[in-house]
XYZ file of C-alpha atoms in Angstrom:
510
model
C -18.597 9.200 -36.522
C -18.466 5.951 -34.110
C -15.791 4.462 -32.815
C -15.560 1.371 -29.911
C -12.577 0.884 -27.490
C -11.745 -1.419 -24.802
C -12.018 -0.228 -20.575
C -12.228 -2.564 -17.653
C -13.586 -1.981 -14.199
C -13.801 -4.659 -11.629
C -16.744 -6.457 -10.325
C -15.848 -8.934 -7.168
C -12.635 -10.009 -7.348
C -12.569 -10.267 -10.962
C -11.967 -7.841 -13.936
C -15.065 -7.329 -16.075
C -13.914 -5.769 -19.705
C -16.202 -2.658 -20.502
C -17.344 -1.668 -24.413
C -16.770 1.816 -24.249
C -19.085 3.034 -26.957
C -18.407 6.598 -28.494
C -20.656 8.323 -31.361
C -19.919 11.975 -32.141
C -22.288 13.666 -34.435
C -23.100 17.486 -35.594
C -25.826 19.091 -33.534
C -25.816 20.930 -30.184
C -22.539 20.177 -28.675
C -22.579 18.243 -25.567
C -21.272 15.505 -23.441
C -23.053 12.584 -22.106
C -21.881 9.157 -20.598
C -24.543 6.794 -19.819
C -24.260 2.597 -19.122
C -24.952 3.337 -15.468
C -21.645 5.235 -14.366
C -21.121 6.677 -10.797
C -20.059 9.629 -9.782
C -15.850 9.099 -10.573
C -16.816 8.082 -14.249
C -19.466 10.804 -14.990
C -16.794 13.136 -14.158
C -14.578 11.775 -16.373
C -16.011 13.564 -19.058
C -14.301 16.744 -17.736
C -10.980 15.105 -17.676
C -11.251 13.636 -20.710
C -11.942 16.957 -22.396
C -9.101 18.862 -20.526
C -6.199 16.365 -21.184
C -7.114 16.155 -25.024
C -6.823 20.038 -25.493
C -3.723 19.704 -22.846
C -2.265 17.389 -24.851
C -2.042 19.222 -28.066
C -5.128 17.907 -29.759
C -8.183 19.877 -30.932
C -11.437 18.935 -29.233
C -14.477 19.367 -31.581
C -17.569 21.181 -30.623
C -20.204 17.897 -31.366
C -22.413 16.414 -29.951
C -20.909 13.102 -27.954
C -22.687 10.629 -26.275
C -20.821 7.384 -24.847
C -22.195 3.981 -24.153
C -20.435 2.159 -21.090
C -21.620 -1.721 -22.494
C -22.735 -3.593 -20.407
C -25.504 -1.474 -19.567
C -26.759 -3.238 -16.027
C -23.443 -3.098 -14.446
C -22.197 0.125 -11.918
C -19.175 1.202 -13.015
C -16.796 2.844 -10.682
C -13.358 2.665 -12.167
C -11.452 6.067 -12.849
C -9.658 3.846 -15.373
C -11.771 4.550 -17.831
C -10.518 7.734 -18.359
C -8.161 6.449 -20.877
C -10.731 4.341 -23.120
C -13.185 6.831 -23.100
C -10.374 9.586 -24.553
C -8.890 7.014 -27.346
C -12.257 6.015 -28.425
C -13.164 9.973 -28.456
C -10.120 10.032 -30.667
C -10.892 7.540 -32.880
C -14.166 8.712 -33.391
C -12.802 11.815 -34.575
C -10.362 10.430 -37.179
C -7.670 11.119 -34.786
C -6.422 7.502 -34.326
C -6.938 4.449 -36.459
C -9.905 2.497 -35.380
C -7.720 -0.698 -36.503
C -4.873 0.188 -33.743
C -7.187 0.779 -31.401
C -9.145 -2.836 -31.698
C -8.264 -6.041 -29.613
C -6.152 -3.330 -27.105
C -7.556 -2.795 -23.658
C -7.054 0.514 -22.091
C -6.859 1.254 -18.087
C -5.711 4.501 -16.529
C -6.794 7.736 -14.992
C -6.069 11.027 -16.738
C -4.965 14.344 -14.823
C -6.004 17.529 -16.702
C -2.814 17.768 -18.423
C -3.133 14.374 -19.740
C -0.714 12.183 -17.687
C -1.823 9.068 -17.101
C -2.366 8.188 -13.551
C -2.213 4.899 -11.558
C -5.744 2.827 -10.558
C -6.729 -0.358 -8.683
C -7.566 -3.690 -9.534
C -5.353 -3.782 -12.711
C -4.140 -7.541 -11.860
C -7.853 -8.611 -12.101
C -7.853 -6.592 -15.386
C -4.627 -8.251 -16.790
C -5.901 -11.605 -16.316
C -9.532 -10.377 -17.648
C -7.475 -9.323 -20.769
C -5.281 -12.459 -21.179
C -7.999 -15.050 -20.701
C -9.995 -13.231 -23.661
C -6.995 -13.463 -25.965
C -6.140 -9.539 -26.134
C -2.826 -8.266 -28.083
C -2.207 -5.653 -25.510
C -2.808 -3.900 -22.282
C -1.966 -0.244 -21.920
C -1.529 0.986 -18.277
C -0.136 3.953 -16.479
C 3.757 3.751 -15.307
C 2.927 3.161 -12.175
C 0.959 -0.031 -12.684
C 3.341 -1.566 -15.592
C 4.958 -4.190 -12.845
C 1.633 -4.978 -11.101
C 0.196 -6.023 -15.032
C 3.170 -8.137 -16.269
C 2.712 -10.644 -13.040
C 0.347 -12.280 -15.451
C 2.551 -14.411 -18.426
C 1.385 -14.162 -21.812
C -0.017 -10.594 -22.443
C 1.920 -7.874 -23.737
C 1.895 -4.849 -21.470
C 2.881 -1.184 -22.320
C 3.182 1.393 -19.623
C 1.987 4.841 -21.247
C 3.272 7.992 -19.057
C 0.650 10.291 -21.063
C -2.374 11.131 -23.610
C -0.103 12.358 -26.195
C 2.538 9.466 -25.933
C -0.351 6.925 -26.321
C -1.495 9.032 -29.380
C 1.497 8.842 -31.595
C 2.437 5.369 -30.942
C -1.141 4.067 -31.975
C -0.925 6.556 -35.170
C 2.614 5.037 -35.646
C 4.855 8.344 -35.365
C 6.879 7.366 -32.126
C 6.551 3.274 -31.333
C 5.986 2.701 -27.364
C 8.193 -0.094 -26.026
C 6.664 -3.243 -24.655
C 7.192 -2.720 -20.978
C 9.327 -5.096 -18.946
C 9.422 -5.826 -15.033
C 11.110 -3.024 -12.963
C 13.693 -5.112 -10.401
C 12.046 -5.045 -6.971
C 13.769 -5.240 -3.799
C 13.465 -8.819 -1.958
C 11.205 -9.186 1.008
C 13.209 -10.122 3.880
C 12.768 -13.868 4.716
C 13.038 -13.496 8.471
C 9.831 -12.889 10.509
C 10.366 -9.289 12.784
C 7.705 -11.504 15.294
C 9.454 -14.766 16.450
C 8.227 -17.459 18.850
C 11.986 -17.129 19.990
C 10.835 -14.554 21.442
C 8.141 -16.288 23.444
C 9.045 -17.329 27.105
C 6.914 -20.131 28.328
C 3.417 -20.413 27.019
C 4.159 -23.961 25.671
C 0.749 -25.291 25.774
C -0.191 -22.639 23.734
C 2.092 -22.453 21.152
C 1.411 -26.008 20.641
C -2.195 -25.068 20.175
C -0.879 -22.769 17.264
C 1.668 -25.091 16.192
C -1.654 -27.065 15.343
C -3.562 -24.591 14.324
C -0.986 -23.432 11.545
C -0.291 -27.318 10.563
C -4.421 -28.020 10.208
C -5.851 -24.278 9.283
C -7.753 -24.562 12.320
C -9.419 -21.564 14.175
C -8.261 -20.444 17.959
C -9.485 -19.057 20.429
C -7.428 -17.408 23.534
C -8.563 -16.514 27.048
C -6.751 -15.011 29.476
C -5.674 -12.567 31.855
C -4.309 -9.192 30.776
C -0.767 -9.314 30.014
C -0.351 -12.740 29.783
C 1.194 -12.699 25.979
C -2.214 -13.281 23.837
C -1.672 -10.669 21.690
C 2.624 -11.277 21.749
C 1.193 -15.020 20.750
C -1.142 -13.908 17.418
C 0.967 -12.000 15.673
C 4.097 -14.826 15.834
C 1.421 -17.168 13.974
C 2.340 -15.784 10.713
C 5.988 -16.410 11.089
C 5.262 -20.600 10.798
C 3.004 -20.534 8.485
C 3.753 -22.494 5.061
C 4.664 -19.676 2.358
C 2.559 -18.614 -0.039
C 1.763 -21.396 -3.246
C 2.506 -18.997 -6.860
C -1.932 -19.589 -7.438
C -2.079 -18.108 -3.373
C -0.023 -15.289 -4.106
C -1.768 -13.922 -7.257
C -4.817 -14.100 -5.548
C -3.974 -12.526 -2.805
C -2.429 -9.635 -4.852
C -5.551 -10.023 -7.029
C -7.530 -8.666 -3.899
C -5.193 -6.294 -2.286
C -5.120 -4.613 -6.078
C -8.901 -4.326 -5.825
C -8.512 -2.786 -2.544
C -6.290 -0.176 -3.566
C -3.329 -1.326 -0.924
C -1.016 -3.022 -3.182
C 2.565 -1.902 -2.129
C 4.112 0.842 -4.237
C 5.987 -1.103 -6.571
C 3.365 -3.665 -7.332
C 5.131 -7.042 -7.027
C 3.453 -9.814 -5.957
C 2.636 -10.217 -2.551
C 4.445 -13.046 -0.698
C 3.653 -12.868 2.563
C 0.723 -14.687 4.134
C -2.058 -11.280 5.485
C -2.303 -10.485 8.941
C -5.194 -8.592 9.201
C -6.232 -7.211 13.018
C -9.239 -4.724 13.333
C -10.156 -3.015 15.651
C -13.034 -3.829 18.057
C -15.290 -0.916 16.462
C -15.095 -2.112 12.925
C -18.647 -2.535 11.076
C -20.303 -5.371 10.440
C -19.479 -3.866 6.264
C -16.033 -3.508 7.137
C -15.860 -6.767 8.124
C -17.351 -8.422 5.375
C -17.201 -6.033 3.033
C -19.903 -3.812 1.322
C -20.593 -1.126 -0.710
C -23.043 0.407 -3.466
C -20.495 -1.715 -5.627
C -19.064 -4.086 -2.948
C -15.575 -4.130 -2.364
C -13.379 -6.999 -0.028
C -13.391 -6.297 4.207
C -11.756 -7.645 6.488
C -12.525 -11.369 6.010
C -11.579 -11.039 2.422
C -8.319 -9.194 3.189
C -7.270 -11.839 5.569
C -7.646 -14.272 2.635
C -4.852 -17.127 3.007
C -3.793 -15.748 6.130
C -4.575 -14.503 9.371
C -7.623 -12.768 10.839
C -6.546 -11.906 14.547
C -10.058 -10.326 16.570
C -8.292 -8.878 20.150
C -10.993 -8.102 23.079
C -13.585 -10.335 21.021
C -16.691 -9.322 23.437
C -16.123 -5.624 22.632
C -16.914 -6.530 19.211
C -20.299 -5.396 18.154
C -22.682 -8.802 17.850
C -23.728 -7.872 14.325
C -19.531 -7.745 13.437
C -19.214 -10.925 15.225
C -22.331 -13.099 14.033
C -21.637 -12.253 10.333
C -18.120 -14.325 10.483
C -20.246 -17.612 11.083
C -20.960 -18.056 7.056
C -17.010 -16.869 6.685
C -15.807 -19.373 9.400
C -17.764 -22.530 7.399
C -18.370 -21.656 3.863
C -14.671 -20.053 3.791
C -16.631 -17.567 1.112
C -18.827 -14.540 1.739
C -21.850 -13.900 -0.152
C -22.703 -9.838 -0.716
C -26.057 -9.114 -2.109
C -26.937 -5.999 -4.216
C -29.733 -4.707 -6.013
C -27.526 -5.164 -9.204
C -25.037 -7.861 -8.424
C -24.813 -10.737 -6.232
C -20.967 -11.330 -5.616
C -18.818 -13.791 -3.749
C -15.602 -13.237 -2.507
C -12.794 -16.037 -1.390
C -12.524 -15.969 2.650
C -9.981 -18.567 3.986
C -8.862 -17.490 6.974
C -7.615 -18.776 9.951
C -9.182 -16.724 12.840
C -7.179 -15.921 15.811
C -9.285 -14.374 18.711
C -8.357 -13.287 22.046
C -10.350 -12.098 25.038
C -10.511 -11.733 28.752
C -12.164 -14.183 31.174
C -14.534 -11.384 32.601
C -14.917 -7.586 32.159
C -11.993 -6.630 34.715
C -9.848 -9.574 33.520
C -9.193 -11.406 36.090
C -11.244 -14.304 37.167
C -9.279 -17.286 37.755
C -5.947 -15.531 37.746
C -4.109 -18.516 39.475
C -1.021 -15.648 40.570
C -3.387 -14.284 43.391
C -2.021 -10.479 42.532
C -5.605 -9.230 41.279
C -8.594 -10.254 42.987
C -11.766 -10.380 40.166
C -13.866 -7.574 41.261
C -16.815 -8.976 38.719
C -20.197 -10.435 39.835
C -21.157 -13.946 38.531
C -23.746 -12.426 36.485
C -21.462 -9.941 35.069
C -19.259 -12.644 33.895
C -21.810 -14.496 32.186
C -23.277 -11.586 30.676
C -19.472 -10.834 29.485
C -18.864 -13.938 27.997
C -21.796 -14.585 26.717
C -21.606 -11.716 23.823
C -19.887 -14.446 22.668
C -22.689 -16.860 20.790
C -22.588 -20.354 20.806
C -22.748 -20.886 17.018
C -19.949 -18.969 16.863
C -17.260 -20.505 19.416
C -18.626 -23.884 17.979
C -16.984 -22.800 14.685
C -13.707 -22.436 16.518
C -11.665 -25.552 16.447
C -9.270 -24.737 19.529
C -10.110 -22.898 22.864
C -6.975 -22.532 25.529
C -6.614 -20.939 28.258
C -3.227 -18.758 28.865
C -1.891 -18.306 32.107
C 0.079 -15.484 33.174
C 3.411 -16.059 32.702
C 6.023 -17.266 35.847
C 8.623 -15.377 36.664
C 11.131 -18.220 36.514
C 9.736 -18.583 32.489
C 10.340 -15.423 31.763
C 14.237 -14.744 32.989
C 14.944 -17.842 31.698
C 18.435 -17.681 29.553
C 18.051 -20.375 27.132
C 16.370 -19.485 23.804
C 12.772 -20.569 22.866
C 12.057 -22.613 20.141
C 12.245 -20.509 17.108
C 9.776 -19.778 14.455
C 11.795 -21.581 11.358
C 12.138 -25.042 13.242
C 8.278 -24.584 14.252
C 7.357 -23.930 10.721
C 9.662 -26.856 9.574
C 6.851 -29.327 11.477
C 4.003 -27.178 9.937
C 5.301 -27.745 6.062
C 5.759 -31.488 6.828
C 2.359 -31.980 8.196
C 0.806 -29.831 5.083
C 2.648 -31.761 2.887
C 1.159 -34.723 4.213
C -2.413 -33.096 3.775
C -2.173 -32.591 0.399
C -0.569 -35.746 -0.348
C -3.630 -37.154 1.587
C -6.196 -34.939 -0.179
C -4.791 -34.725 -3.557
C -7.643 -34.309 -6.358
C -10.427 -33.156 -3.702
C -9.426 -29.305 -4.337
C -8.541 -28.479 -0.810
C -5.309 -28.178 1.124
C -5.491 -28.832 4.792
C -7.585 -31.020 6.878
C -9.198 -27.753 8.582
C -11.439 -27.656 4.939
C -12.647 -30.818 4.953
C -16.100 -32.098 5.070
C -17.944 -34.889 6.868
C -17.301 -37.248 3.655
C -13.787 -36.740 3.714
C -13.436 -37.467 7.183
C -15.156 -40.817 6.622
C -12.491 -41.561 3.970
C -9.907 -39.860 5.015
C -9.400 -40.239 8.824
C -9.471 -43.333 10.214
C -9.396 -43.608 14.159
C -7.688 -46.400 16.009
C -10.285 -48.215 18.359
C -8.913 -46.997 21.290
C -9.529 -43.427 19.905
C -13.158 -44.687 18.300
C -14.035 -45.782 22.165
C -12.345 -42.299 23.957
C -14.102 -40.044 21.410
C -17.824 -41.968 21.729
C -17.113 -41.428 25.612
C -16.231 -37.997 25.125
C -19.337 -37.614 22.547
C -21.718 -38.659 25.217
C -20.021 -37.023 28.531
C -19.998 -33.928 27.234
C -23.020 -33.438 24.891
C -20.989 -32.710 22.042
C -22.599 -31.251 18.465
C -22.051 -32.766 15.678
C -19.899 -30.015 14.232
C -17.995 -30.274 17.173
C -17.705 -34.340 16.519
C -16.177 -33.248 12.791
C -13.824 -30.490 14.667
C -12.376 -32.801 17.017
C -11.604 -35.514 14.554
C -9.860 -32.362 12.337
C -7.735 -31.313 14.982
C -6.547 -34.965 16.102
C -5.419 -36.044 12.537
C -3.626 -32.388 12.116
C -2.128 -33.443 15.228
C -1.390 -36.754 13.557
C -0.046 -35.256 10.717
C 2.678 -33.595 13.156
C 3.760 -37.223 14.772
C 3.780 -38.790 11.290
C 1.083 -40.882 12.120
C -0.916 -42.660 9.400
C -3.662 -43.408 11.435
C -5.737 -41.294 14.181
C -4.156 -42.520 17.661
C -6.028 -42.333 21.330
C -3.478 -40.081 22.358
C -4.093 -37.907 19.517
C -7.797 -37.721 20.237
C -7.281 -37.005 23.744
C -5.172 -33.506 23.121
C -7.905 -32.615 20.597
C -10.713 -32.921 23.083
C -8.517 -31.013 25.331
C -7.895 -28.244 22.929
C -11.528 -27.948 22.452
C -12.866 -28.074 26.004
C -10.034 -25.977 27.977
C -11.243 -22.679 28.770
C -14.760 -23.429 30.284
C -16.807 -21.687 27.934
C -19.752 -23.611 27.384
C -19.651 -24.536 23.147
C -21.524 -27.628 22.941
């Protein structure tokens, strides 16, 4: 007897349907599963077995071979517990062939056939609904993470046996419907309210978060870098409905989709530590799955002590940084995965921290060779990628007992949303979203400079040897900061605080 069913596995960031193949025939019995599984799906075979006899249903000694279609493709999905049992079943008269067809299946099966929870279902639901499918059958667990996408009919099977007599028609299953989730709070625990002093530099990230535009923070321990990162989520614009599935899209794939599988609403904040792997951070994998760049998709990617990252970690954000993609080659599959960031790094001016600490409490104890050494695990490709370099003092003790309130994170974010609306009023019909994305055509469309800010940035082009990816950076950052004063055109003043965003810590970029 044959019988076909319908599995899914995913490959990138996307669900890839699988033609689970099953032919049992008289002969020596046995159990194969080829299609190029790996090790989680050639064991399925002894799950599979166990939860049909578990369940109450008679397993047949025959021989069975199953066909994962398509053949090139790893597959790595526990998911396909489920397919490969129902087809099993239908092949052996158990279930209708006809209830199984146009269904897609996706769950993992414990030995006494209860159907188990996987990752990456979202991918799978849209896989399913794009393809036209009448229905989706999931474990419990993954019911509300499935019905985020409209227009497919989802069913949330507990077990084997349940599954069994609703697709042979004894006990209907009920379409599933979304379990009420609790709301995420709306206010940030981080606030810049919290922040005392520091102005110049939450300016810089005022900018940052209104343009998309990298940072990068130097100063002495102590002085609030870190404090300073993780408030940059808290004025960020919220999350667009397309941002949010794809986010969840890729923290489903991940496995670290909250336990009640909503969609995600919150812009990532993702902040490794300095001994992460160059595969970590990109991601990798015999079948690759998202890092840390990937993870940190439509949000925040915050590097702290960024020389004590290895240089292979560091150098491999520079495709990242400009492509806002990352590329992952395999023997079997070449695969792309979405990588918009903005990246926040901090580090010290030299290995004791110190140098040029203007309080006079800590002398630098570092050589000037050890300093250049230090900073220079920092490559030049690299910093020219990052839009904004500032330097943050320690804070005065007059700042910091100060009684009135800092400027709090909603009416910072209020400026933000205004100057992104502007961008995509500006940029409407060129796919992207803030000026941090655009290329050197769009800035020759799209930002025009006042001649006072033509002549300042030509003087600034040839005083200080700038690239021309700097040139393009500069001109980003002044109309973001454009954007914020309402401005329709590119001003000298405007111009003036870009350059000095870009040139302010010393390091030499250009």
């Amino acid at each position: 007897m044959f019988a076909r069913s319908l599995g899914a596995t995913t490959l990138g960031v996307d669900g890839l349907l699988i033609d689970v193949e099953v032919d049992a025939a008289s002969g020596l019995p046995g159990f194969d599963i080829v299609g190029l599984p790996d090790t989680a799906v050639r064991e399925s075979k002894e799950r599979v077995r166990t939860a049909i006899r578990n369940s109450g249903l008679a397993m047949r000694q025959e021989k069975v071979t199953i066909n994962l279609a398509p053949a090139d493709i790893h597959k790595d999905s526990p998911g396909l517990d489920l397919p490969i049992a129902i087809g099993l079943l239908a092949a052996y008269g158990m279930v209708p062939q006809e209830a199984v067809a146009g269904c897609l299946f996706a769950a993992e099966l414990s030995l006494e056939g209860e159907c188990r929870p996987i990752r990456g279902v979202l991918p799978m639901a849209i896989k399913a609904r794009d393809l036209g499918l009448k229905a989706f059958y999931v474990a419990a667990d993954n019911a509300n993470e499935a019905l985020l996408v409209e227009g497919l009919t989802v069913y949330a099977v507990h077990n084997l046996g349940e599954l069994v007599q609703s697709l042979t028609g004894q006990v209907p299953l009920p379409v599933a419907v979304p379990e009420p989730v609790e709301a995420e709070p709306t206010a940030f625990a981080d606030d810049f309210s919290d922040v005392q002093g520091q102005y110049q530099a939450k300016r810089a990230l005022e900018i940052a978060a209104a343009g998309g535009h990298n940072v990068l923070m130097v100063g002495v321990p102590g002085s609030g870098k870190t404090m300073l990162a993780r408030r940059l989520s808290s004025i960020l614009p919220p999350l667009t409905r397309e941002e949010a599935l794809e986010v969840t899209k890729i923290y489903s794939i991940a496995g670290m989709l909250p336990h009640h599988g909503g969609l995600m609403t919150a812009r990532p904040f993702r902040s490794p530590h300095h001994t992460t792997s160059m595969a970590a951070m990109t991601g990798g994998g015999s079948v690759p799955r998202p890092g840390e760049v990937t993870l940190a998709h439509d949000g925040v990617l915050f590097l702290d002590e960024l020389p004590e990252f290895s240089k292979s970690s560091l150098e491999v954000l520079r495709q990242p940084l400009e492509d806002r993609r990352v590329t992952i080659s395999r023997v079997h599959a070449t695969l792309q995965f979405p990588s918009s960031f903005i990246l926040v790094a901090a580090m010290n001016p030299c290995p004791c921290g110190y140098y040029g600490d203007e309080s006079g409490t800590h002398t630098c104890q570092c050589t000037p060779n050890e300093i250049r050494r230090y900073t220079r695990k920092i490559s030049g490709p690299l910093l020219d990628r990052i839009d904004i370099h500032i330097r943050v003092p320690r804070v005065k003790y007059t700042e910091l007992t100060e009684k009135r309130p800092a400027e709090p994170s909603a009416v910072i974010r209020q400026r933000v949303v205004a100057a992104r609306e502007r961008q995509l009023a500006r940029l409407s019909g060129t796919g992207i979203f803030c000026n941090a994305q655009m290329n050197h055509r769009l800035l020759n469309t799209t930002c025009p400079l006042e001649k006072d800010a033509q002549f300042l940035l030509k003087q600034a082009f040839q005083t200080l040897h700038l690239s021309a990816r700097s040139y393009d950076r500069i001109i980003k950052v002044a109309r973001t900061i454009a954007d914020l004063d309402a401005a329709a055109q590119i001003q000298a003043p405007h111009v003036a605080e870009a350059i000095q965003l870009r040139n302010d810590v010393g390091l030499n970029v250009d």
